Structure formats: structure tokens, C-alpha cells
PDB file of C-alpha atoms in Angstrom:
ATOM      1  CA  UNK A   1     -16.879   0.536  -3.021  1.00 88.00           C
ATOM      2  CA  UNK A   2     -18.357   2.572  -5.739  1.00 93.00           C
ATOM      3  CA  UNK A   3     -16.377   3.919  -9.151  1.00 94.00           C
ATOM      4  CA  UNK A   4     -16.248   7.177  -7.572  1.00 95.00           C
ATOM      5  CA  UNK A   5     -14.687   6.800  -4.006  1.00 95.00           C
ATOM      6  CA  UNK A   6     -12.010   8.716  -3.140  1.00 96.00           C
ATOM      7  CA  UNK A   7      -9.756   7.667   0.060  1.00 95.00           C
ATOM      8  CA  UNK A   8      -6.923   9.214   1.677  1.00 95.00           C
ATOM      9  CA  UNK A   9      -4.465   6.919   3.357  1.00 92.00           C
ATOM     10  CA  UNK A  10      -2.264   7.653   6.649  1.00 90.00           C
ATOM     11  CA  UNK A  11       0.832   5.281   7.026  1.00 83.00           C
ATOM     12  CA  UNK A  12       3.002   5.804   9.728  1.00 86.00           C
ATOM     13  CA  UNK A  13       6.338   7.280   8.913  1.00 88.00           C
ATOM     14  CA  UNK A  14       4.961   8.941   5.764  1.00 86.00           C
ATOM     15  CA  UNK A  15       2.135  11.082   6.566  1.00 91.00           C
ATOM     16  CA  UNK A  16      -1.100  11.354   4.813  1.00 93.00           C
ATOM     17  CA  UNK A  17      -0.904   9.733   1.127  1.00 89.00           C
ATOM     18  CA  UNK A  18      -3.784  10.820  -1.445  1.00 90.00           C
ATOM     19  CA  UNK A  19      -6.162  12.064  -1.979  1.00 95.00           C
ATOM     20  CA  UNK A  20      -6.480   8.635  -4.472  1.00 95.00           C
ATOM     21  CA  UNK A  21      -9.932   8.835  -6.401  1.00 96.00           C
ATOM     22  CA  UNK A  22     -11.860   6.157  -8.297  1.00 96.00           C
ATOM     23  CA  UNK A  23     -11.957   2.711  -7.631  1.00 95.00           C
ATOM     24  CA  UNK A  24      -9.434   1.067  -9.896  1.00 95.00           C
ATOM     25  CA  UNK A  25      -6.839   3.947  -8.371  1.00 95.00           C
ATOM     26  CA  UNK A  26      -7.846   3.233  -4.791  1.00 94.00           C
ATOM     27  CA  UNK A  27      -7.250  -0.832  -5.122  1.00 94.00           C
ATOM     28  CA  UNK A  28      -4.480  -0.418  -7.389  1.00 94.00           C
ATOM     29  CA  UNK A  29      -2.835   2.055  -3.981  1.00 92.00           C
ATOM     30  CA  UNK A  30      -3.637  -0.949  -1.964  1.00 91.00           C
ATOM     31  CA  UNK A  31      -2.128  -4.094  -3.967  1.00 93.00           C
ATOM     32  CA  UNK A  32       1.046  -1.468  -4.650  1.00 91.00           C
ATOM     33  CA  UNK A  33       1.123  -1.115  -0.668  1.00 88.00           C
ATOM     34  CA  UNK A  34       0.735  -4.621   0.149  1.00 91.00           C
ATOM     35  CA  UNK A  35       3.219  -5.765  -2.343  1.00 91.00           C
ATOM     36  CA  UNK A  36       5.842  -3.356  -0.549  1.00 88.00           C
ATOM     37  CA  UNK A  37       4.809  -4.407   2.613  1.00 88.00           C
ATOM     38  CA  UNK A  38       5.602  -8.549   1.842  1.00 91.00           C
ATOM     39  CA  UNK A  39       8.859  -7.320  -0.386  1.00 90.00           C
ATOM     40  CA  UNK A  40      10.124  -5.397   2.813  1.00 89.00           C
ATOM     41  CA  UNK A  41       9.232  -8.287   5.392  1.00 89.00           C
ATOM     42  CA  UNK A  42      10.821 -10.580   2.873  1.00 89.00           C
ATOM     43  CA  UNK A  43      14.298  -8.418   3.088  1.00 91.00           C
ATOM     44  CA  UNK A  44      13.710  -8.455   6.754  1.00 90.00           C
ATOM     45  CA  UNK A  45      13.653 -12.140   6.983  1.00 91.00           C
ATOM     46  CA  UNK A  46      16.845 -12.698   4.732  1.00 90.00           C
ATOM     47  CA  UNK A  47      18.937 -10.160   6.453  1.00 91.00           C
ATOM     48  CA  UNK A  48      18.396 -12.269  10.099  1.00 89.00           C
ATOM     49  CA  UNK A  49      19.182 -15.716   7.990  1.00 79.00           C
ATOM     50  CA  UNK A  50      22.463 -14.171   7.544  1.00 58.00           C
TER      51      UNK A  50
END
């Protein structure tokens, strides 16, 4: 990926997110995402222990 991409994400539910530009931006978007995504399975995994 080069300093000067620029991506546009889709995720369901929300609609198109972005345009995010530059590299640091794009992975930063990405570890933000996936940290969301493990926080919310997480919450999904107490709530059924209950």
C-alpha cells in the first residue's frame, strides 16, 4: 500500500464509510474496525453466558 492510497469502505448496515486517504489513516480505519468488531463479539458472548 503506498503513502498515498485512498480507500473507501462499505460495511453493511452503515453504508459507504470514507473516502479515508493516506496510509497511516487507512490502517488506523482498519485496527479501529477490527477492535469494534472483537469488543462487539465479546458483548455477544457475555450476554449468552448469562
Amino acid at each position: 500500500m503506498t503513502e498515498d492510497t485512498t480507500w473507501t469502505f462499505t460495511i453493511p448496515g452503515q453504508g459507504v464509510l470514507g473516502p479515508v486517504a493516506g496510509r497511516a489513516a487507512v490502517l488506523d480505519f482498519i485496527r479501529l474496525r477490527a477492535g469494534e468488531l472483537e469488543l462487539s463479539a465479546l458483548r455477544r458472548v457475555e450476554r449468552m453466558g448469562t
